[in-house]
Amino acid sequence: MEMIITEKNYVEKAENVILKLKEKKDKKNRVIPMVTTSKLRNLLSMTSDIYNEILNFQEEELSEEICGRIDYLKVRFLYEAGREEKVRDLVEEAKIIDCINEIKGNRKRYILFSRYMEALVAYHRYYGGRDN
């Protein structure tokens, strides 16, 4: 089974996600604004907390505690997606929940996921993501 994101494709996938969301329109053909930069940065911040901790990890297999935190991260993404339609659009278009599921306690996969989240934030900013 092929991974959703890989070292070779995560940057391109992130750009494609943001470009699709940038062009999303409602039933009256009006452009729907993307998720706000601050909301996206909050999601990245949750991801970065775990990332910073596992950078010091030597083993590829993550501890039970870290795996629990990753599961909780998934819950937080789902909660935020349930609260706000724009976040749901991002989570679904970027396949964030599937990407988290693919981590499966693997350090390299988590680092890749974190870089994917950073790429989403970067492209969001580059393509005119706003804070309001």
mmCIF file of N, CA and C in Angstrom, residues 4-132:
data_model
loop_
_atom_site.group_PDB
_atom_site.id
_atom_site.type_symbol
_atom_site.label_atom_id
_atom_site.label_comp_id
_atom_site.label_asym_id
_atom_site.label_seq_id
_atom_site.Cartn_x
_atom_site.Cartn_y
_atom_site.Cartn_z
ATOM 1 N N ILE A 4 0.223 8.033 1.661
ATOM 2 C CA ILE A 4 -0.389 9.252 1.133
ATOM 3 C C ILE A 4 0.686 10.306 0.866
ATOM 4 N N ILE A 5 1.567 10.492 1.847
ATOM 5 C CA ILE A 5 2.658 11.449 1.667
ATOM 6 C C ILE A 5 3.984 10.689 1.777
ATOM 7 N N THR A 6 4.940 11.126 0.972
ATOM 8 C CA THR A 6 6.281 10.554 0.996
ATOM 9 C C THR A 6 7.285 11.703 0.983
ATOM 10 N N GLU A 7 8.549 11.372 1.188
ATOM 11 C CA GLU A 7 9.610 12.391 1.123
ATOM 12 C C GLU A 7 9.604 13.091 -0.237
ATOM 13 N N LYS A 8 9.225 12.365 -1.270
ATOM 14 C CA LYS A 8 9.264 12.914 -2.628
ATOM 15 C C LYS A 8 8.044 13.754 -2.991
ATOM 16 N N ASN A 9 6.889 13.505 -2.349
ATOM 17 C CA ASN A 9 5.674 14.174 -2.821
ATOM 18 C C ASN A 9 5.003 15.122 -1.842
ATOM 19 N N TYR A 10 5.439 15.181 -0.586
ATOM 20 C CA TYR A 10 4.664 15.929 0.407
ATOM 21 C C TYR A 10 4.567 17.425 0.110
ATOM 22 N N VAL A 11 5.613 18.018 -0.461
ATOM 23 C CA VAL A 11 5.583 19.458 -0.759
ATOM 24 C C VAL A 11 4.583 19.733 -1.884
ATOM 25 N N GLU A 12 4.645 18.933 -2.919
ATOM 26 C CA GLU A 12 3.718 19.091 -4.046
ATOM 27 C C GLU A 12 2.275 18.840 -3.605
ATOM 28 N N LYS A 13 2.073 17.821 -2.789
ATOM 29 C CA LYS A 13 0.716 17.533 -2.305
ATOM 30 C C LYS A 13 0.176 18.697 -1.485
ATOM 31 N N ALA A 14 1.014 19.266 -0.624
ATOM 32 C CA ALA A 14 0.582 20.406 0.194
ATOM 33 C C ALA A 14 0.168 21.582 -0.698
ATOM 34 N N GLU A 15 0.963 21.856 -1.714
ATOM 35 C CA GLU A 15 0.629 22.955 -2.625
ATOM 36 C C GLU A 15 -0.700 22.682 -3.330
ATOM 37 N N ASN A 16 -0.889 21.460 -3.806
ATOM 38 C CA ASN A 16 -2.134 21.115 -4.499
ATOM 39 C C ASN A 16 -3.354 21.248 -3.593
ATOM 40 N N VAL A 17 -3.209 20.860 -2.337
ATOM 41 C CA VAL A 17 -4.310 20.994 -1.375
ATOM 42 C C VAL A 17 -4.710 22.458 -1.234
ATOM 43 N N ILE A 18 -3.723 23.319 -1.015
ATOM 44 C CA ILE A 18 -4.014 24.739 -0.811
ATOM 45 C C ILE A 18 -4.595 25.359 -2.085
ATOM 46 N N LEU A 19 -4.065 25.001 -3.245
ATOM 47 C CA LEU A 19 -4.609 25.538 -4.501
ATOM 48 C C LEU A 19 -6.069 25.110 -4.685
ATOM 49 N N LYS A 20 -6.404 23.870 -4.344
ATOM 50 C CA LYS A 20 -7.796 23.413 -4.450
ATOM 51 C C LYS A 20 -8.699 24.183 -3.497
ATOM 52 N N LEU A 21 -8.232 24.355 -2.255
ATOM 53 C CA LEU A 21 -9.042 25.082 -1.268
ATOM 54 C C LEU A 21 -9.201 26.546 -1.650
ATOM 55 N N LYS A 22 -8.182 27.107 -2.275
ATOM 56 C CA LYS A 22 -8.224 28.513 -2.699
ATOM 57 C C LYS A 22 -9.289 28.733 -3.767
ATOM 58 N N GLU A 23 -9.540 27.708 -4.566
ATOM 59 C CA GLU A 23 -10.498 27.817 -5.669
ATOM 60 C C GLU A 23 -11.890 27.284 -5.324
ATOM 61 N N LYS A 24 -12.068 26.786 -4.101
ATOM 62 C CA LYS A 24 -13.346 26.187 -3.727
ATOM 63 C C LYS A 24 -14.462 27.241 -3.752
ATOM 64 N N LYS A 25 -15.595 26.840 -4.341
ATOM 65 C CA LYS A 25 -16.718 27.777 -4.475
ATOM 66 C C LYS A 25 -17.983 27.190 -3.871
ATOM 67 N N ASP A 26 -18.874 28.099 -3.469
ATOM 68 C CA ASP A 26 -20.163 27.649 -2.930
ATOM 69 C C ASP A 26 -21.155 27.432 -4.079
ATOM 70 N N LYS A 27 -22.399 27.147 -3.729
ATOM 71 C CA LYS A 27 -23.424 26.849 -4.742
ATOM 72 C C LYS A 27 -23.738 28.040 -5.640
ATOM 73 N N LYS A 28 -23.454 29.254 -5.143
ATOM 74 C CA LYS A 28 -23.689 30.451 -5.943
ATOM 75 C C LYS A 28 -22.425 30.889 -6.693
ATOM 76 N N ASN A 29 -21.440 29.972 -6.754
ATOM 77 C CA ASN A 29 -20.194 30.189 -7.480
ATOM 78 C C ASN A 29 -19.319 31.291 -6.881
ATOM 79 N N ARG A 30 -19.489 31.541 -5.574
ATOM 80 C CA ARG A 30 -18.629 32.501 -4.878
ATOM 81 C C ARG A 30 -17.481 31.732 -4.234
ATOM 82 N N VAL A 31 -16.296 32.332 -4.272
ATOM 83 C CA VAL A 31 -15.129 31.692 -3.662
ATOM 84 C C VAL A 31 -15.315 31.631 -2.149
ATOM 85 N N ILE A 32 -15.090 30.446 -1.593
ATOM 86 C CA ILE A 32 -15.171 30.250 -0.143
ATOM 87 C C ILE A 32 -13.785 30.535 0.432
ATOM 88 N N PRO A 33 -13.701 31.450 1.401
ATOM 89 C CA PRO A 33 -12.378 31.741 1.984
ATOM 90 C C PRO A 33 -11.786 30.492 2.649
ATOM 91 N N MET A 34 -10.465 30.387 2.585
ATOM 92 C CA MET A 34 -9.787 29.256 3.222
ATOM 93 C C MET A 34 -9.780 29.432 4.740
ATOM 94 N N VAL A 35 -9.368 28.373 5.415
ATOM 95 C CA VAL A 35 -9.163 28.402 6.853
ATOM 96 C C VAL A 35 -8.209 29.555 7.181
ATOM 97 N N THR A 36 -8.374 30.175 8.335
ATOM 98 C CA THR A 36 -7.518 31.311 8.686
ATOM 99 C C THR A 36 -6.100 30.834 9.013
ATOM 100 N N THR A 37 -5.156 31.735 8.847
ATOM 101 C CA THR A 37 -3.760 31.438 9.172
ATOM 102 C C THR A 37 -3.624 31.073 10.643
ATOM 103 N N SER A 38 -4.305 31.798 11.514
ATOM 104 C CA SER A 38 -4.159 31.520 12.946
ATOM 105 C C SER A 38 -4.696 30.130 13.301
ATOM 106 N N LYS A 39 -5.793 29.721 12.697
ATOM 107 C CA LYS A 39 -6.337 28.381 12.956
ATOM 108 C C LYS A 39 -5.370 27.318 12.454
ATOM 109 N N LEU A 40 -4.825 27.544 11.272
ATOM 110 C CA LEU A 40 -3.866 26.604 10.695
ATOM 111 C C LEU A 40 -2.598 26.536 11.544
ATOM 112 N N ARG A 41 -2.149 27.677 12.034
ATOM 113 C CA ARG A 41 -0.953 27.691 12.882
ATOM 114 C C ARG A 41 -1.221 27.000 14.217
ATOM 115 N N ASN A 42 -2.435 27.072 14.731
ATOM 116 C CA ASN A 42 -2.776 26.338 15.957
ATOM 117 C C ASN A 42 -2.642 24.832 15.725
ATOM 118 N N LEU A 43 -3.113 24.366 14.577
ATOM 119 C CA LEU A 43 -2.995 22.944 14.246
ATOM 120 C C LEU A 43 -1.526 22.556 14.110
ATOM 121 N N LEU A 44 -0.739 23.424 13.470
ATOM 122 C CA LEU A 44 0.688 23.165 13.329
ATOM 123 C C LEU A 44 1.376 23.150 14.695
ATOM 124 N N SER A 45 0.968 24.038 15.571
ATOM 125 C CA SER A 45 1.562 24.121 16.904
ATOM 126 C C SER A 45 1.375 22.815 17.675
ATOM 127 N N MET A 46 0.178 22.238 17.587
ATOM 128 C CA MET A 46 -0.074 20.953 18.253
ATOM 129 C C MET A 46 0.850 19.882 17.674
ATOM 130 N N THR A 47 1.033 19.917 16.371
ATOM 131 C CA THR A 47 1.899 18.958 15.682
ATOM 132 C C THR A 47 3.357 19.168 16.100
ATOM 133 N N SER A 48 3.774 20.426 16.198
ATOM 134 C CA SER A 48 5.164 20.766 16.505
ATOM 135 C C SER A 48 5.575 20.367 17.909
ATOM 136 N N ASP A 49 4.653 20.412 18.857
ATOM 137 C CA ASP A 49 4.976 20.007 20.234
ATOM 138 C C ASP A 49 5.500 18.574 20.256
ATOM 139 N N ILE A 50 4.825 17.701 19.539
ATOM 140 C CA ILE A 50 5.251 16.291 19.479
ATOM 141 C C ILE A 50 6.534 16.183 18.657
ATOM 142 N N TYR A 51 6.595 16.893 17.558
ATOM 143 C CA TYR A 51 7.780 16.877 16.685
ATOM 144 C C TYR A 51 9.043 17.221 17.471
ATOM 145 N N ASN A 52 8.978 18.297 18.246
ATOM 146 C CA ASN A 52 10.145 18.729 19.016
ATOM 147 C C ASN A 52 10.587 17.656 20.005
ATOM 148 N N GLU A 53 9.648 16.944 20.558
ATOM 149 C CA GLU A 53 9.981 15.895 21.513
ATOM 150 C C GLU A 53 10.625 14.685 20.822
ATOM 151 N N ILE A 54 10.112 14.300 19.669
ATOM 152 C CA ILE A 54 10.655 13.088 19.043
ATOM 153 C C ILE A 54 11.957 13.333 18.280
ATOM 154 N N LEU A 55 12.328 14.581 18.066
ATOM 155 C CA LEU A 55 13.614 14.850 17.425
ATOM 156 C C LEU A 55 14.757 14.261 18.246
ATOM 157 N N ASN A 56 14.596 14.217 19.553
ATOM 158 C CA ASN A 56 15.633 13.685 20.440
ATOM 159 C C ASN A 56 15.554 12.174 20.588
ATOM 160 N N PHE A 57 14.516 11.588 20.055
ATOM 161 C CA PHE A 57 14.336 10.131 20.124
ATOM 162 C C PHE A 57 15.354 9.442 19.238
ATOM 163 N N GLN A 58 15.975 8.392 19.722
ATOM 164 C CA GLN A 58 16.948 7.647 18.916
ATOM 165 C C GLN A 58 16.285 6.505 18.162
ATOM 166 N N GLU A 59 15.352 5.820 18.793
ATOM 167 C CA GLU A 59 14.707 4.671 18.157
ATOM 168 C C GLU A 59 13.661 5.121 17.142
ATOM 169 N N GLU A 60 13.442 4.272 16.137
ATOM 170 C CA GLU A 60 12.409 4.543 15.134
ATOM 171 C C GLU A 60 11.022 4.300 15.702
ATOM 172 N N GLU A 61 10.921 3.376 16.639
ATOM 173 C CA GLU A 61 9.630 3.052 17.263
ATOM 174 C C GLU A 61 9.374 4.055 18.382
ATOM 175 N N LEU A 62 8.259 4.747 18.288
ATOM 176 C CA LEU A 62 7.930 5.763 19.289
ATOM 177 C C LEU A 62 7.351 5.108 20.545
ATOM 178 N N SER A 63 7.526 5.790 21.666
ATOM 179 C CA SER A 63 7.033 5.262 22.942
ATOM 180 C C SER A 63 5.505 5.250 22.965
ATOM 181 N N GLU A 64 4.977 4.477 23.893
ATOM 182 C CA GLU A 64 3.528 4.399 24.061
ATOM 183 C C GLU A 64 2.947 5.777 24.394
ATOM 184 N N GLU A 65 3.677 6.532 25.204
ATOM 185 C CA GLU A 65 3.214 7.870 25.592
ATOM 186 C C GLU A 65 3.101 8.782 24.363
ATOM 187 N N ILE A 66 4.132 8.762 23.517
ATOM 188 C CA ILE A 66 4.107 9.593 22.301
ATOM 189 C C ILE A 66 2.989 9.129 21.376
ATOM 190 N N CYS A 67 2.822 7.825 21.229
ATOM 191 C CA CYS A 67 1.738 7.297 20.384
ATOM 192 C C CYS A 67 0.379 7.759 20.914
ATOM 193 N N GLY A 68 0.241 7.805 22.229
ATOM 194 C CA GLY A 68 -0.991 8.312 22.836
ATOM 195 C C GLY A 68 -1.212 9.778 22.518
ATOM 196 N N ARG A 69 -0.133 10.545 22.524
ATOM 197 C CA ARG A 69 -0.233 11.969 22.180
ATOM 198 C C ARG A 69 -0.610 12.154 20.715
ATOM 199 N N ILE A 70 -0.106 11.266 19.853
ATOM 200 C CA ILE A 70 -0.452 11.333 18.428
ATOM 201 C C ILE A 70 -1.935 10.999 18.246
ATOM 202 N N ASP A 71 -2.426 10.008 18.982
ATOM 203 C CA ASP A 71 -3.859 9.687 18.943
ATOM 204 C C ASP A 71 -4.689 10.880 19.402
ATOM 205 N N TYR A 72 -4.230 11.553 20.460
ATOM 206 C CA TYR A 72 -4.939 12.724 20.956
ATOM 207 C C TYR A 72 -4.894 13.855 19.926
ATOM 208 N N LEU A 73 -3.768 13.977 19.224
ATOM 209 C CA LEU A 73 -3.652 14.970 18.149
ATOM 210 C C LEU A 73 -4.737 14.727 17.100
ATOM 211 N N LYS A 74 -4.946 13.455 16.759
ATOM 212 C CA LYS A 74 -5.989 13.108 15.785
ATOM 213 C C LYS A 74 -7.361 13.544 16.300
ATOM 214 N N VAL A 75 -7.610 13.306 17.581
ATOM 215 C CA VAL A 75 -8.886 13.718 18.189
ATOM 216 C C VAL A 75 -9.056 15.228 18.090
ATOM 217 N N ARG A 76 -7.992 15.979 18.361
ATOM 218 C CA ARG A 76 -8.066 17.440 18.290
ATOM 219 C C ARG A 76 -8.347 17.927 16.869
ATOM 220 N N PHE A 77 -7.715 17.292 15.876
ATOM 221 C CA PHE A 77 -7.986 17.651 14.482
ATOM 222 C C PHE A 77 -9.451 17.382 14.140
ATOM 223 N N LEU A 78 -9.951 16.239 14.574
ATOM 224 C CA LEU A 78 -11.356 15.896 14.319
ATOM 225 C C LEU A 78 -12.289 16.899 14.993
ATOM 226 N N TYR A 79 -11.970 17.258 16.226
ATOM 227 C CA TYR A 79 -12.786 18.226 16.964
ATOM 228 C C TYR A 79 -12.811 19.573 16.246
ATOM 229 N N GLU A 80 -11.636 20.062 15.860
ATOM 230 C CA GLU A 80 -11.565 21.355 15.158
ATOM 231 C C GLU A 80 -12.290 21.284 13.819
ATOM 232 N N ALA A 81 -12.186 20.150 13.143
ATOM 233 C CA ALA A 81 -12.892 19.975 11.866
ATOM 234 C C ALA A 81 -14.403 19.954 12.077
ATOM 235 N N GLY A 82 -14.837 19.391 13.183
ATOM 236 C CA GLY A 82 -16.261 19.365 13.500
ATOM 237 C C GLY A 82 -16.807 20.734 13.884
ATOM 238 N N ARG A 83 -15.966 21.573 14.433
ATOM 239 C CA ARG A 83 -16.377 22.913 14.864
ATOM 240 C C ARG A 83 -16.473 23.898 13.711
ATOM 241 N N GLU A 84 -15.618 23.724 12.716
ATOM 242 C CA GLU A 84 -15.520 24.742 11.672
ATOM 243 C C GLU A 84 -15.397 24.104 10.287
ATOM 244 N N GLU A 85 -16.293 24.491 9.409
ATOM 245 C CA GLU A 85 -16.349 23.933 8.048
ATOM 246 C C GLU A 85 -15.035 24.108 7.286
ATOM 247 N N LYS A 86 -14.393 25.266 7.436
ATOM 248 C CA LYS A 86 -13.150 25.526 6.700
ATOM 249 C C LYS A 86 -12.027 24.593 7.150
ATOM 250 N N VAL A 87 -12.008 24.288 8.450
ATOM 251 C CA VAL A 87 -11.012 23.342 8.968
ATOM 252 C C VAL A 87 -11.321 21.943 8.435
ATOM 253 N N ARG A 88 -12.602 21.601 8.405
ATOM 254 C CA ARG A 88 -13.013 20.293 7.862
ATOM 255 C C ARG A 88 -12.562 20.159 6.406
ATOM 256 N N ASP A 89 -12.762 21.233 5.635
ATOM 257 C CA ASP A 89 -12.326 21.211 4.231
ATOM 258 C C ASP A 89 -10.828 20.911 4.137
ATOM 259 N N LEU A 90 -10.042 21.578 4.979
ATOM 260 C CA LEU A 90 -8.591 21.361 4.979
ATOM 261 C C LEU A 90 -8.257 19.926 5.398
ATOM 262 N N VAL A 91 -8.824 19.479 6.499
ATOM 263 C CA VAL A 91 -8.532 18.137 7.022
ATOM 264 C C VAL A 91 -8.877 17.072 5.988
ATOM 265 N N GLU A 92 -10.021 17.246 5.317
ATOM 266 C CA GLU A 92 -10.434 16.257 4.322
ATOM 267 C C GLU A 92 -9.601 16.346 3.049
ATOM 268 N N GLU A 93 -9.387 17.552 2.554
ATOM 269 C CA GLU A 93 -8.625 17.717 1.305
ATOM 270 C C GLU A 93 -7.176 17.264 1.478
ATOM 271 N N ALA A 94 -6.587 17.562 2.636
ATOM 272 C CA ALA A 94 -5.188 17.201 2.898
ATOM 273 C C ALA A 94 -5.045 15.764 3.409
ATOM 274 N N LYS A 95 -6.193 15.097 3.647
ATOM 275 C CA LYS A 95 -6.179 13.711 4.157
ATOM 276 C C LYS A 95 -5.363 13.610 5.444
ATOM 277 N N ILE A 96 -5.539 14.603 6.315
ATOM 278 C CA ILE A 96 -4.738 14.679 7.539
ATOM 279 C C ILE A 96 -4.985 13.481 8.461
ATOM 280 N N ILE A 97 -6.230 13.074 8.620
ATOM 281 C CA ILE A 97 -6.521 11.939 9.509
ATOM 282 C C ILE A 97 -5.881 10.665 8.963
ATOM 283 N N ASP A 98 -5.973 10.457 7.662
ATOM 284 C CA ASP A 98 -5.329 9.288 7.052
ATOM 285 C C ASP A 98 -3.811 9.344 7.246
ATOM 286 N N CYS A 99 -3.242 10.523 7.108
ATOM 287 C CA CYS A 99 -1.791 10.679 7.304
ATOM 288 C C CYS A 99 -1.399 10.348 8.746
ATOM 289 N N ILE A 100 -2.194 10.808 9.703
ATOM 290 C CA ILE A 100 -1.914 10.490 11.106
ATOM 291 C C ILE A 100 -2.018 8.979 11.324
ATOM 292 N N ASN A 101 -3.028 8.357 10.720
ATOM 293 C CA ASN A 101 -3.183 6.906 10.860
ATOM 294 C C ASN A 101 -1.983 6.146 10.294
ATOM 295 N N GLU A 102 -1.356 6.694 9.274
ATOM 296 C CA GLU A 102 -0.206 6.031 8.655
ATOM 297 C C GLU A 102 1.069 6.121 9.493
ATOM 298 N N ILE A 103 1.101 6.977 10.488
ATOM 299 C CA ILE A 103 2.303 7.124 11.316
ATOM 300 C C ILE A 103 2.624 5.821 12.052
ATOM 301 N N LYS A 104 1.616 5.213 12.623
ATOM 302 C CA LYS A 104 1.741 3.896 13.277
ATOM 303 C C LYS A 104 2.970 3.772 14.173
ATOM 304 N N GLY A 105 3.225 4.794 14.982
ATOM 305 C CA GLY A 105 4.321 4.714 15.939
ATOM 306 C C GLY A 105 5.717 4.813 15.351
ATOM 307 N N ASN A 106 5.821 5.274 14.102
ATOM 308 C CA ASN A 106 7.108 5.350 13.416
ATOM 309 C C ASN A 106 7.632 6.787 13.431
ATOM 310 N N ARG A 107 8.832 6.969 13.941
ATOM 311 C CA ARG A 107 9.440 8.296 14.086
ATOM 312 C C ARG A 107 9.558 9.018 12.742
ATOM 313 N N LYS A 108 10.109 8.356 11.720
ATOM 314 C CA LYS A 108 10.297 8.996 10.409
ATOM 315 C C LYS A 108 8.971 9.441 9.806
ATOM 316 N N ARG A 109 7.941 8.611 9.976
ATOM 317 C CA ARG A 109 6.630 8.975 9.426
ATOM 318 C C ARG A 109 6.046 10.195 10.144
ATOM 319 N N TYR A 110 6.294 10.282 11.459
ATOM 320 C CA TYR A 110 5.788 11.464 12.174
ATOM 321 C C TYR A 110 6.521 12.716 11.707
ATOM 322 N N ILE A 111 7.831 12.616 11.547
ATOM 323 C CA ILE A 111 8.608 13.769 11.075
ATOM 324 C C ILE A 111 8.109 14.204 9.697
ATOM 325 N N LEU A 112 7.836 13.245 8.829
ATOM 326 C CA LEU A 112 7.296 13.549 7.504
ATOM 327 C C LEU A 112 5.932 14.238 7.619
ATOM 328 N N PHE A 113 5.053 13.730 8.493
ATOM 329 C CA PHE A 113 3.748 14.354 8.703
ATOM 330 C C PHE A 113 3.916 15.801 9.171
ATOM 331 N N SER A 114 4.830 16.025 10.093
ATOM 332 C CA SER A 114 5.059 17.372 10.609
ATOM 333 C C SER A 114 5.541 18.309 9.501
ATOM 334 N N ARG A 115 6.407 17.813 8.646
ATOM 335 C CA ARG A 115 6.881 18.627 7.516
ATOM 336 C C ARG A 115 5.751 18.924 6.533
ATOM 337 N N TYR A 116 4.877 17.970 6.357
ATOM 338 C CA TYR A 116 3.698 18.172 5.508
ATOM 339 C C TYR A 116 2.831 19.299 6.077
ATOM 340 N N MET A 117 2.621 19.278 7.397
ATOM 341 C CA MET A 117 1.841 20.344 8.029
ATOM 342 C C MET A 117 2.522 21.695 7.832
ATOM 343 N N GLU A 118 3.842 21.743 7.972
ATOM 344 C CA GLU A 118 4.584 22.985 7.750
ATOM 345 C C GLU A 118 4.414 23.462 6.308
ATOM 346 N N ALA A 119 4.448 22.516 5.371
ATOM 347 C CA ALA A 119 4.282 22.868 3.954
ATOM 348 C C ALA A 119 2.885 23.423 3.695
ATOM 349 N N LEU A 120 1.874 22.852 4.336
ATOM 350 C CA LEU A 120 0.506 23.380 4.188
ATOM 351 C C LEU A 120 0.437 24.823 4.673
ATOM 352 N N VAL A 121 1.047 25.103 5.823
ATOM 353 C CA VAL A 121 1.054 26.468 6.365
ATOM 354 C C VAL A 121 1.802 27.408 5.419
ATOM 355 N N ALA A 122 2.933 26.962 4.910
ATOM 356 C CA ALA A 122 3.738 27.806 4.022
ATOM 357 C C ALA A 122 2.981 28.142 2.741
ATOM 358 N N TYR A 123 2.378 27.131 2.116
ATOM 359 C CA TYR A 123 1.631 27.395 0.880
ATOM 360 C C TYR A 123 0.378 28.212 1.151
ATOM 361 N N HIS A 124 -0.251 27.996 2.276
ATOM 362 C CA HIS A 124 -1.418 28.799 2.657
ATOM 363 C C HIS A 124 -1.012 30.267 2.703
ATOM 364 N N ARG A 125 0.107 30.530 3.349
ATOM 365 C CA ARG A 125 0.598 31.907 3.469
ATOM 366 C C ARG A 125 0.969 32.465 2.093
ATOM 367 N N TYR A 126 1.682 31.665 1.315
ATOM 368 C CA TYR A 126 2.147 32.090 0.003
ATOM 369 C C TYR A 126 0.985 32.436 -0.925
ATOM 370 N N TYR A 127 -0.072 31.635 -0.866
ATOM 371 C CA TYR A 127 -1.222 31.855 -1.746
ATOM 372 C C TYR A 127 -2.297 32.739 -1.131
ATOM 373 N N GLY A 128 -1.910 33.537 -0.149
ATOM 374 C CA GLY A 128 -2.797 34.580 0.329
ATOM 375 C C GLY A 128 -3.701 34.219 1.482
ATOM 376 N N GLY A 129 -3.323 33.212 2.261
ATOM 377 C CA GLY A 129 -4.106 32.905 3.452
ATOM 378 C C GLY A 129 -4.137 34.105 4.387
ATOM 379 N N ARG A 130 -5.290 34.348 4.983
ATOM 380 C CA ARG A 130 -5.457 35.539 5.825
ATOM 381 C C ARG A 130 -5.775 35.128 7.256
ATOM 382 N N ASP A 131 -5.717 36.125 8.121
ATOM 383 C CA ASP A 131 -5.988 35.895 9.538
ATOM 384 C C ASP A 131 -7.416 36.212 9.951
ATOM 385 N N ASN A 132 -8.232 36.695 9.049
ATOM 386 C CA ASN A 132 -9.594 37.050 9.470
ATOM 387 C C ASN A 132 -10.615 36.138 8.878
#
